[in-house]
Structures are given as C-alpha cells and as structure tokens.
mmCIF file of C-alpha atoms in Angstrom:
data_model
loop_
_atom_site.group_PDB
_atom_site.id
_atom_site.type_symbol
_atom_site.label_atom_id
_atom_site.label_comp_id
_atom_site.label_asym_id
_atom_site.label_seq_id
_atom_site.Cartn_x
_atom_site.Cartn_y
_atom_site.Cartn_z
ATOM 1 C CA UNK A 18 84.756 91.704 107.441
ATOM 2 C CA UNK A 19 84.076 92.427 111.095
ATOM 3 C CA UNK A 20 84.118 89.156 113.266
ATOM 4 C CA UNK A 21 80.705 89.746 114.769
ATOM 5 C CA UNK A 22 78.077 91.970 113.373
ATOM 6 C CA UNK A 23 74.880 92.248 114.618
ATOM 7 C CA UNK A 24 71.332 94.279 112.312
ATOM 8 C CA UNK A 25 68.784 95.746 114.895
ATOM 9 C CA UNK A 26 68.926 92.490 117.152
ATOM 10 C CA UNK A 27 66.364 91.998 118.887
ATOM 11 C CA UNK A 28 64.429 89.716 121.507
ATOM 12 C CA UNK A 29 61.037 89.986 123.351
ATOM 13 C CA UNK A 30 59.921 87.672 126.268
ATOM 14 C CA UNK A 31 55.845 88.126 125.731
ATOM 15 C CA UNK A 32 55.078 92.191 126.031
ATOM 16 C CA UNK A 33 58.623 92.645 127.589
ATOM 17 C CA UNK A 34 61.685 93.204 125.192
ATOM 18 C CA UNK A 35 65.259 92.319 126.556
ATOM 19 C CA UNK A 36 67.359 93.477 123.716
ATOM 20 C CA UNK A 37 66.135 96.313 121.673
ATOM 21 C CA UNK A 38 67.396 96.452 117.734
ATOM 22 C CA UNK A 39 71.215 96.020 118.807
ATOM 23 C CA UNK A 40 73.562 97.122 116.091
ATOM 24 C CA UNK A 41 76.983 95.920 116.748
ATOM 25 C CA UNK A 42 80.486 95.395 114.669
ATOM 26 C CA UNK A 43 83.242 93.552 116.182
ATOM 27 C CA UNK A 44 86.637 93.653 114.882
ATOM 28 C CA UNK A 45 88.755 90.560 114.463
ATOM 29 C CA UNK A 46 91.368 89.893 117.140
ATOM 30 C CA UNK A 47 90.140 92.775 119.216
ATOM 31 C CA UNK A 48 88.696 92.496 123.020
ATOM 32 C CA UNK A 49 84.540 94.476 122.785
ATOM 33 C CA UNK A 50 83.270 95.037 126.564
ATOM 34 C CA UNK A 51 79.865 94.980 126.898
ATOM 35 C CA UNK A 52 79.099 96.833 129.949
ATOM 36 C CA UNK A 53 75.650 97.355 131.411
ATOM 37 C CA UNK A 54 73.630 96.622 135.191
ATOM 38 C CA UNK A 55 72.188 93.750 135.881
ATOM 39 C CA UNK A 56 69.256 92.917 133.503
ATOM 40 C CA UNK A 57 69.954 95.716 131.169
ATOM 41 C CA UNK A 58 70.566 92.567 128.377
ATOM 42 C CA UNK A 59 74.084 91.959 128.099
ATOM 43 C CA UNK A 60 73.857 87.646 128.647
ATOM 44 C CA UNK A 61 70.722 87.796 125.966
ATOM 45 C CA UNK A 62 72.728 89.361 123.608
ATOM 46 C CA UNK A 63 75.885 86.715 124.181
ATOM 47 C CA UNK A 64 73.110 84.201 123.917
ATOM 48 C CA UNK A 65 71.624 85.011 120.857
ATOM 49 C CA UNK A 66 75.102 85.612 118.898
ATOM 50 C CA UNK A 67 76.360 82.049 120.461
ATOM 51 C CA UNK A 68 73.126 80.767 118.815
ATOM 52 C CA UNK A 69 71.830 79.537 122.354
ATOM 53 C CA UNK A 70 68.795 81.712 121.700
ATOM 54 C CA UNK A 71 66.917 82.851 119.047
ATOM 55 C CA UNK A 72 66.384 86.327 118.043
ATOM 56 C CA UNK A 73 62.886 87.728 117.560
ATOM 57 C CA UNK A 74 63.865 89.464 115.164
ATOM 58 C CA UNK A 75 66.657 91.114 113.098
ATOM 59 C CA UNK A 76 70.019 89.437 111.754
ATOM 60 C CA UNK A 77 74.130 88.836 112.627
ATOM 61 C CA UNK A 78 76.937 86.522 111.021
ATOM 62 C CA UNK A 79 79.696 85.407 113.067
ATOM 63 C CA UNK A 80 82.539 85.162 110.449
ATOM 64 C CA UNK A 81 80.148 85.913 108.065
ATOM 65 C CA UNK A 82 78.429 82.696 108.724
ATOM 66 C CA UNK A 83 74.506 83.438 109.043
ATOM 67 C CA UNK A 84 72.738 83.241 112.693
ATOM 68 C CA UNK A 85 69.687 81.930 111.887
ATOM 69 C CA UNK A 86 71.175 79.512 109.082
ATOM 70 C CA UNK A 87 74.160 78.883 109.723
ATOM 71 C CA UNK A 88 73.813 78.357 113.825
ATOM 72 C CA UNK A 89 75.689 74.898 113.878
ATOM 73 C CA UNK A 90 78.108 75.770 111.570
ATOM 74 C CA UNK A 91 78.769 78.683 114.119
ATOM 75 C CA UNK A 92 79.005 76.583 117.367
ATOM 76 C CA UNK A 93 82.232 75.081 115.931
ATOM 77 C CA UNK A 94 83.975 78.865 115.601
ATOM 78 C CA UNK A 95 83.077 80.145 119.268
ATOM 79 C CA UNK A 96 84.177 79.507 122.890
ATOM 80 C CA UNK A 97 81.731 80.582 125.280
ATOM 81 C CA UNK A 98 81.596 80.602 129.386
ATOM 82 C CA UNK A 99 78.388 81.759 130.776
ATOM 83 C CA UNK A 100 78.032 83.622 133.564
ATOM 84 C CA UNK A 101 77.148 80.804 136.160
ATOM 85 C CA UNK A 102 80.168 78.108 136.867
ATOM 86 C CA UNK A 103 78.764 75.469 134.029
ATOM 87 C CA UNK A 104 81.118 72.466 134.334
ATOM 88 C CA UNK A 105 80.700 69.325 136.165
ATOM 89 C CA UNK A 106 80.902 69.523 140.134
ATOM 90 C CA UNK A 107 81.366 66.124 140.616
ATOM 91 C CA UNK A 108 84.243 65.341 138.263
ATOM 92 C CA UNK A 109 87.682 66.274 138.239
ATOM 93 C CA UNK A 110 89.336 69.131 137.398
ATOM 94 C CA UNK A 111 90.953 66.302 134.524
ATOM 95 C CA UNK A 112 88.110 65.234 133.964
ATOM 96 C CA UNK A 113 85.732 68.390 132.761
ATOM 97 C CA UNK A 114 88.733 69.194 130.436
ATOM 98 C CA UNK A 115 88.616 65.613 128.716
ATOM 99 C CA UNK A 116 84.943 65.834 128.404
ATOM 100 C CA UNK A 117 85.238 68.937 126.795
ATOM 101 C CA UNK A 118 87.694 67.670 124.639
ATOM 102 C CA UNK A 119 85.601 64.965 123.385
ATOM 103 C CA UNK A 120 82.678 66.830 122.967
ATOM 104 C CA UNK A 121 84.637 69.219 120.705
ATOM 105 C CA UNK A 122 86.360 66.196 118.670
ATOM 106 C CA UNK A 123 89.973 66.516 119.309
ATOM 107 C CA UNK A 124 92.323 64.440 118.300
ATOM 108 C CA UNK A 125 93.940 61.833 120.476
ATOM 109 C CA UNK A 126 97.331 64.086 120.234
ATOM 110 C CA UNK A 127 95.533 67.432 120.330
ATOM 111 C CA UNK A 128 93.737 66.427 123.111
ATOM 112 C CA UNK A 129 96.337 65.580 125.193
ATOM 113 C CA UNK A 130 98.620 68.844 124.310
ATOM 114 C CA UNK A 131 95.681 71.234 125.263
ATOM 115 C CA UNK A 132 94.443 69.637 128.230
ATOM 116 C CA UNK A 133 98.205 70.058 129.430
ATOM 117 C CA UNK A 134 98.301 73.825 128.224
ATOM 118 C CA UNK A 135 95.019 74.530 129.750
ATOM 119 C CA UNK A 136 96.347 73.100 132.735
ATOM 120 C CA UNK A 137 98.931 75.370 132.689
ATOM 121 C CA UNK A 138 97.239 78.333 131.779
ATOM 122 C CA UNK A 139 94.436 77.769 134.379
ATOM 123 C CA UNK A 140 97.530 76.930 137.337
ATOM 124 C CA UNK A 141 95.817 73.517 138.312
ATOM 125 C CA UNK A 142 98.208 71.288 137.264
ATOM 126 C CA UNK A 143 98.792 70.753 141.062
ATOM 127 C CA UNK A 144 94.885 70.250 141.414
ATOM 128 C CA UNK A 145 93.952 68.087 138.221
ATOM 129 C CA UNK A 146 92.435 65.446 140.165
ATOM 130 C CA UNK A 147 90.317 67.640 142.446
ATOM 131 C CA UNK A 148 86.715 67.395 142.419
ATOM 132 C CA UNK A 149 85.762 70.724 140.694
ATOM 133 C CA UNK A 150 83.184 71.340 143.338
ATOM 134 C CA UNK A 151 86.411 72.235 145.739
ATOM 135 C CA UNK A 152 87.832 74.833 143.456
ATOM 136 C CA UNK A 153 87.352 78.351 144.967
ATOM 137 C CA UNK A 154 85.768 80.371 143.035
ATOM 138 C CA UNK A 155 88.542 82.224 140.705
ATOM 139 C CA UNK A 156 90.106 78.400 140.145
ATOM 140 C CA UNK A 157 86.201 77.251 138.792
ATOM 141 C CA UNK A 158 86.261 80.446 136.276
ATOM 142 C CA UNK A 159 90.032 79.695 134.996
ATOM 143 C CA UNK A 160 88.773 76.381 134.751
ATOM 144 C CA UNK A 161 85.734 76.977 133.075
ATOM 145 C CA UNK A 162 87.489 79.283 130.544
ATOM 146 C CA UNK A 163 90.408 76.440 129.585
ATOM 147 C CA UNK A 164 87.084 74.260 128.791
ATOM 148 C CA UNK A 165 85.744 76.978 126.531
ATOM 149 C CA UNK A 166 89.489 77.596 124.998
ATOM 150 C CA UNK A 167 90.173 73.978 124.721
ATOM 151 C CA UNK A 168 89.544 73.745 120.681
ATOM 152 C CA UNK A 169 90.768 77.033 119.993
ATOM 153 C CA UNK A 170 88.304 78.838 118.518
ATOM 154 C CA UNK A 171 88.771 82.212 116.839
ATOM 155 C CA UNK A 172 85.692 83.668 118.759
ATOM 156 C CA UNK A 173 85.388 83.836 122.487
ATOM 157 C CA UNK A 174 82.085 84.883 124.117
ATOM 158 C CA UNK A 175 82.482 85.836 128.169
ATOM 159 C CA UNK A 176 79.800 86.148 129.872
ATOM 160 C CA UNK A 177 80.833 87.837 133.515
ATOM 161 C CA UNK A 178 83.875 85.499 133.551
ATOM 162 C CA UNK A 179 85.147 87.443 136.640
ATOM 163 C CA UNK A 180 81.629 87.956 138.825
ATOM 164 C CA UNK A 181 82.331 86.689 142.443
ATOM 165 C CA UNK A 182 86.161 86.590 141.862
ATOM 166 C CA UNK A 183 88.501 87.823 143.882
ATOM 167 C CA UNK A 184 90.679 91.027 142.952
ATOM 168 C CA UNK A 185 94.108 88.789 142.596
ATOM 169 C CA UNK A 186 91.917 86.275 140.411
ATOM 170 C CA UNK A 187 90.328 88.727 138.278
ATOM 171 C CA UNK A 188 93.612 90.377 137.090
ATOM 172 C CA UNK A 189 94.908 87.136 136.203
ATOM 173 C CA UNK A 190 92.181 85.959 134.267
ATOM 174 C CA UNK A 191 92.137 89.580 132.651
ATOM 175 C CA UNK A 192 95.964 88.522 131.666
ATOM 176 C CA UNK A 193 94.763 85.276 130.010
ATOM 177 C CA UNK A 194 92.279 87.572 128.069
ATOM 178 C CA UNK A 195 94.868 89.950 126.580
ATOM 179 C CA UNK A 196 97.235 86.872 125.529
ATOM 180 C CA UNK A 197 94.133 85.166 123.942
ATOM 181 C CA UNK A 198 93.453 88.602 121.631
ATOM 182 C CA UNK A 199 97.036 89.257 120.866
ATOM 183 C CA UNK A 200 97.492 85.459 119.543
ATOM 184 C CA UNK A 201 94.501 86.726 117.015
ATOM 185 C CA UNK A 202 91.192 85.744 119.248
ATOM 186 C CA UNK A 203 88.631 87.672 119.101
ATOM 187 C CA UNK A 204 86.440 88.459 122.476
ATOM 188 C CA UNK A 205 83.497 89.975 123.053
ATOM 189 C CA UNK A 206 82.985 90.145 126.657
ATOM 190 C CA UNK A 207 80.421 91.212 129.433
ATOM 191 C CA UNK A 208 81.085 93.084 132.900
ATOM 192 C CA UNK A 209 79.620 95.539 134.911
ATOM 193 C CA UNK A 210 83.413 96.708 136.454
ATOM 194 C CA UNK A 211 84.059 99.792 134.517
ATOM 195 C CA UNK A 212 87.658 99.488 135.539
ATOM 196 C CA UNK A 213 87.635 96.193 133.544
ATOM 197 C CA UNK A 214 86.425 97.585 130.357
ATOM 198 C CA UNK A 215 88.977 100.872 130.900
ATOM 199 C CA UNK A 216 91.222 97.904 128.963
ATOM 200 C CA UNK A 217 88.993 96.755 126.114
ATOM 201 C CA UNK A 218 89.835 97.915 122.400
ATOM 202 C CA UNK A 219 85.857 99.153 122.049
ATOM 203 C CA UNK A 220 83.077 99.313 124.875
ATOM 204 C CA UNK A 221 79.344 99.112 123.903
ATOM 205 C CA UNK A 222 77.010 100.559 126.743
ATOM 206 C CA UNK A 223 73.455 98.371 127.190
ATOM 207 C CA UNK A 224 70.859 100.220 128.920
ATOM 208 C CA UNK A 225 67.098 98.584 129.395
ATOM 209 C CA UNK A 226 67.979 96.499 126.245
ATOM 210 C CA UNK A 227 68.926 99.597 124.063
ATOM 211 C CA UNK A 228 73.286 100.268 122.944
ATOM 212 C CA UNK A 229 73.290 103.381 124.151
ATOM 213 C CA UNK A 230 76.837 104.298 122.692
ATOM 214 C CA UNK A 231 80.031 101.989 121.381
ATOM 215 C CA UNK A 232 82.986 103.223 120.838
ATOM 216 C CA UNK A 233 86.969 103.102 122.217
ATOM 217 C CA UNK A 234 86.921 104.246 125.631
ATOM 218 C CA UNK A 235 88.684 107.239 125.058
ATOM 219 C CA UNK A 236 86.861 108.491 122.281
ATOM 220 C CA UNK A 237 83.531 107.757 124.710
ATOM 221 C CA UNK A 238 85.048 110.294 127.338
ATOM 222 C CA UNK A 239 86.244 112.865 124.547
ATOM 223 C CA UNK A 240 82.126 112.804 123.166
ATOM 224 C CA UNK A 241 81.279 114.312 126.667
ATOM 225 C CA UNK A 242 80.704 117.765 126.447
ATOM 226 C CA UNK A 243 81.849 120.553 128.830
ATOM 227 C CA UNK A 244 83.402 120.179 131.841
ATOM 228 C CA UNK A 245 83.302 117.432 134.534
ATOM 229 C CA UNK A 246 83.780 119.117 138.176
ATOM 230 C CA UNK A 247 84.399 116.834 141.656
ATOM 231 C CA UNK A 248 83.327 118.471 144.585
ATOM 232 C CA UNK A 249 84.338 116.806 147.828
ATOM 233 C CA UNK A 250 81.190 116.573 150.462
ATOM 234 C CA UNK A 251 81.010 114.808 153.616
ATOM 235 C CA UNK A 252 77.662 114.070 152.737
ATOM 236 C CA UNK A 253 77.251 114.076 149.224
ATOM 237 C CA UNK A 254 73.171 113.948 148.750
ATOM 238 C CA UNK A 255 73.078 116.633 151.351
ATOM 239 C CA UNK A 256 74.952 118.448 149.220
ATOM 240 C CA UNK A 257 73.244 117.799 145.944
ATOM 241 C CA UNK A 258 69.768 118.928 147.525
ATOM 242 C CA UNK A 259 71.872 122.005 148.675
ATOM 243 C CA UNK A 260 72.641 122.856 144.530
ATOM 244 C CA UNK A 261 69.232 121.926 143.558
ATOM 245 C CA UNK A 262 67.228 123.900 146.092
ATOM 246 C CA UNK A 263 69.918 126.395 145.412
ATOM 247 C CA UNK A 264 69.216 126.191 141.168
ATOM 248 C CA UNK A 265 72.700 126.253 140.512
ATOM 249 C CA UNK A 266 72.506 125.210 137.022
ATOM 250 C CA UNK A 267 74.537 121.710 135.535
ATOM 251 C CA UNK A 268 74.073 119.373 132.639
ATOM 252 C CA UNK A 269 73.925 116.713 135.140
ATOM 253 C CA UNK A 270 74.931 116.513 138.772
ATOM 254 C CA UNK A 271 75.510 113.189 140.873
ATOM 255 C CA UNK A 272 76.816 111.620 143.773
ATOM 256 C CA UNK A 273 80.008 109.607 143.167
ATOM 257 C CA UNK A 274 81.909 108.378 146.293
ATOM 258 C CA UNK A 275 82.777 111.195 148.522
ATOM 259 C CA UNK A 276 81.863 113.378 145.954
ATOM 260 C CA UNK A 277 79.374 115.254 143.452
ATOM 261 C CA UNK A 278 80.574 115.094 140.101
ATOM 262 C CA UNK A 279 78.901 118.023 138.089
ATOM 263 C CA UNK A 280 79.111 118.021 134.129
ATOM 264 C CA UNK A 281 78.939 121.957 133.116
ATOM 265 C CA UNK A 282 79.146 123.805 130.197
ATOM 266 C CA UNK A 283 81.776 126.595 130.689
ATOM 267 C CA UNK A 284 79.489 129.353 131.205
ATOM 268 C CA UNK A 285 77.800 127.124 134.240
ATOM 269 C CA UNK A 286 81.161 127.161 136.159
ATOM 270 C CA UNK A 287 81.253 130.483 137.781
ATOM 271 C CA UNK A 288 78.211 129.463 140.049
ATOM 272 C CA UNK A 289 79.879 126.822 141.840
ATOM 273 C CA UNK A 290 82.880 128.923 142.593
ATOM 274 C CA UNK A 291 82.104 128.580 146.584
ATOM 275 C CA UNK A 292 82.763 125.200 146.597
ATOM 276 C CA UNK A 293 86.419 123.439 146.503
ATOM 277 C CA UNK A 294 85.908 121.540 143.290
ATOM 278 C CA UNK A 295 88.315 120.765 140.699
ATOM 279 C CA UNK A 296 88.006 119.814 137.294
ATOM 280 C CA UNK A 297 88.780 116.082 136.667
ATOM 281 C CA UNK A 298 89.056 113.839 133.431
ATOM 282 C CA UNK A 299 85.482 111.647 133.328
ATOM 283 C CA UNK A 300 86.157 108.034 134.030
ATOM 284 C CA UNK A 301 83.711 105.445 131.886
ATOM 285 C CA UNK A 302 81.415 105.140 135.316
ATOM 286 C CA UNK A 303 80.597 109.323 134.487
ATOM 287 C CA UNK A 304 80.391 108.472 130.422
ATOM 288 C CA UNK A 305 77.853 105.467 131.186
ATOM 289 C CA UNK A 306 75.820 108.092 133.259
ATOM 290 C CA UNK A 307 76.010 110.865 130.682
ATOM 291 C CA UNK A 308 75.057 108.405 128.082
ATOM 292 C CA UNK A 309 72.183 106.731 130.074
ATOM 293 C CA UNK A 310 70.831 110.456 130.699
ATOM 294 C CA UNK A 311 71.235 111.129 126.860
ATOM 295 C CA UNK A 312 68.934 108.371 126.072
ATOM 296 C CA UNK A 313 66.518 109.095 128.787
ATOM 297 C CA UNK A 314 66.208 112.540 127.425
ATOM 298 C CA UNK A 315 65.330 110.725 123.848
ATOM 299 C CA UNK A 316 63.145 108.735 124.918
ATOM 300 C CA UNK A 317 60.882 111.918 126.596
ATOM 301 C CA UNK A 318 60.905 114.212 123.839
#
C-alpha cells in the first residue's frame, strides 16, 4: 500500500484548471519532491490531499483512508506547513507550540515531552518566550514545522518549507527532513530549488497543472536521450541566435548560466565541433526542461 495515491486528480477554478488528472503513488517512509514554477499547481495539489480543498474531480486515500470520505479521519494522520508562515505572530514561540498541542489532543505528559523536543529540534529553546513575530525568517519555518510535527504523524505535507530562507537555514531544515523519513515519516514535499529535490527518494515534475514525469532523480536524467553538450558563451542568447540563424541542428538548445546547453543525438554532434563544448551529465534543471518540451510537443500534435 503506497502512503499517498492519487487517480487523475483534478481541480478547476471556473474555465481555468489548476491541477490536471494527477496520478501519483507515494511510498511509505520515503521523501516525494514536487517540483514545479510558481503557479504550475504544486500547493493545490498539497491542498487537496491534506483535505483543505476539494477535488473536482477524481480520487486518492492517504493510508488507504478515502479523500472525499474519509477527510477527518485523514487530518489526524498528516502534518502539514503551508507555504506562508501560519502560526500566531503575537504569541510566543511557547506558546504556538502549546496551542498546537491542544488543538491536536495531547496528553498532559506528551505534551510537555514534545514541546521540549520540538524545542530542541527547532534550536529555540533559548528563544521560547519570544514573540514569534521576531523570529527571522528560517527560525518562523523551524518553528512552524515543530507545530506541524508536534503529534507525530506518519504523513508530512511541506509546502515550500524553505522559500525566503537563508542558505545556512535551508540545509538545516533539509537535515530535520531526512531524520523525520528515516524514523519512518513519510513526506511529500514542494520546491522549486532543483538542488533540493537532487536529495528526494522520487521527484514528480508539475507543469501548467499536468505531472509531466515522476520518477528517482537518476532514473529522470538516464530517460534523456542523446547527449547533453555545455558550450561556454560570453553572451549566451547571442550565441543561441548565432546556432539558429546558423540551422545547426539540436533536440533542444538553451541558455543556462554562462552557457548553452544543447541536447543532441550523436549524429547532431559533428556540427558544433567549432565551438569549445564538452559533454556534461544533465542536472534535474536540464531534465525539467526536456520534460516540459516533451509535453509541449504533445500537446501540438
């Protein structure tokens, strides 16, 4: 049984559809990155399996427990941080972790022993009578994650936990995530840093509403085909109109950095043998463009 499955979700705002039949399968205790830009449907989708929204149409189970039946029975199981700081700006640091705790039921005893180990976790222990609304900004995510953590549920939906983070805060809090999934949590979380997701068990790519490909990110790069060439260029769109107007032929050819990464099939490469390029290993920025141009392509013929 996969931990989160999801049949052709799907969810329309009038005429305009957000998320567009999304088919996923989460394994327990593993870490799924959801990776897509900005409005491409990655915080509907989290809302929709959390049972925050409702789908338009299609189907999932979270443990097996039904999303459309079952959605209170399901609130219990998950953790979830949204992508705006959600907590209380005008109460402690103490005190958002005690109202969390009593909105979730604990125990007098439980309570107390995972306030302290969120405490920990989060490094505030120093700061647990701080207004919240003084925490800098990768203090408010830690946090908000401790409040989602607090009754230890075996799901944990993140949505952008580290946007607006600094780098130091970010690799921390991608520490927590890792101990979280080895004690047996499962998380399914959204990003748009591809070198986040380079560390996720499976990575699902959401374009315009539509999974464009899931899988583990090395088998992702492997499904390229041909070769994937980086040719330095002072200016690099300069250079790309230079192969266009020049018809040098690619599967696809775009600016990346300092750079022009060209994807070629091997019988493509002799043409670009007057310019210093080498041949590199794709990172998941050049498989999320070779998938988004796959599904373009689709979507035209």
């Amino acid at each position: 049984m996969h931990a989160v499955e999801s049949v052709n979700l799907t969810k329309r705002f009038g005429s305009f559809t957000a998320v567009n039949n999304v088919n996923i399968a989460i394994k327990q205790g593993s870490i799924y990155g959801f990776l897509g830009p900005n409005g491409s449907g990655k915080s509907t989708t989290i809302k929709m399996l959390c049972g925050i929204l409702e789908p338009t149409s299609g189907s999932g189970t979270i443990l097996g427990l039904d999303l459309a039946r079952d959605s209170e029975a399901i609130k219990t199981k998950i953790g979830y941080m949204s992508q705006k700081f959600s907590l209380y700006d005008d109460l402690t640091v103490l005190e958002n972790l005690e109202f969390y705790a009593g909105m979730y039921s604990l125990s007098r005893d439980m309570r107390k022993n995972r306030i302290e180990e969120m405490l920990d976790m989060a490094g505030l222990k120093h700061r647990q009578n701080d207004m919240a609304a003084n925490l800098s900004g990768g203090y408010k995510q830690r946090l908000a994650l401790g409040c989602a953590i607090l009754h230890k549920p075996p799901i944990l939906f993140l949505d952008e936990p580290t946007g607006g983070v600094d780098p130091k805060s970010r690799r921390m809090f991608w520490d927590i995530i890792y101990n979280l999934a080895v004690d047996g949590t499962t998380v399914m979380v959204t990003t748009h840093f591809m070198d986040e997701a380079e560390h996720c068990d499976e990575i699902g790519f959401i374009f315009e509403g539509n999974l464009i490909a899931s899988d583990a990110p090395d088998q992702l790069k492997k499904n390229i085909p041909g070769l994937l060439l980086e040719i330095p260029a002072v200016n690099p769109m300069g250079l790309l109109e230079e192969l266009t107007t020049k018809n040098i032929k690619a599967l696809d050819m775009y600016p990346y950095g300092t750079s022009i990464h060209a994807l070629v099939l091997p019988d493509q490469l002799a043409a670009f043998a007057a310019y210093q390029y080498k041949i590199i290993s794709p990172s998941l920025e050049d498989v999320f463009v070779f998938y988004v141009q796959s599904h373009r392509k689709e979507l035209m013929a």
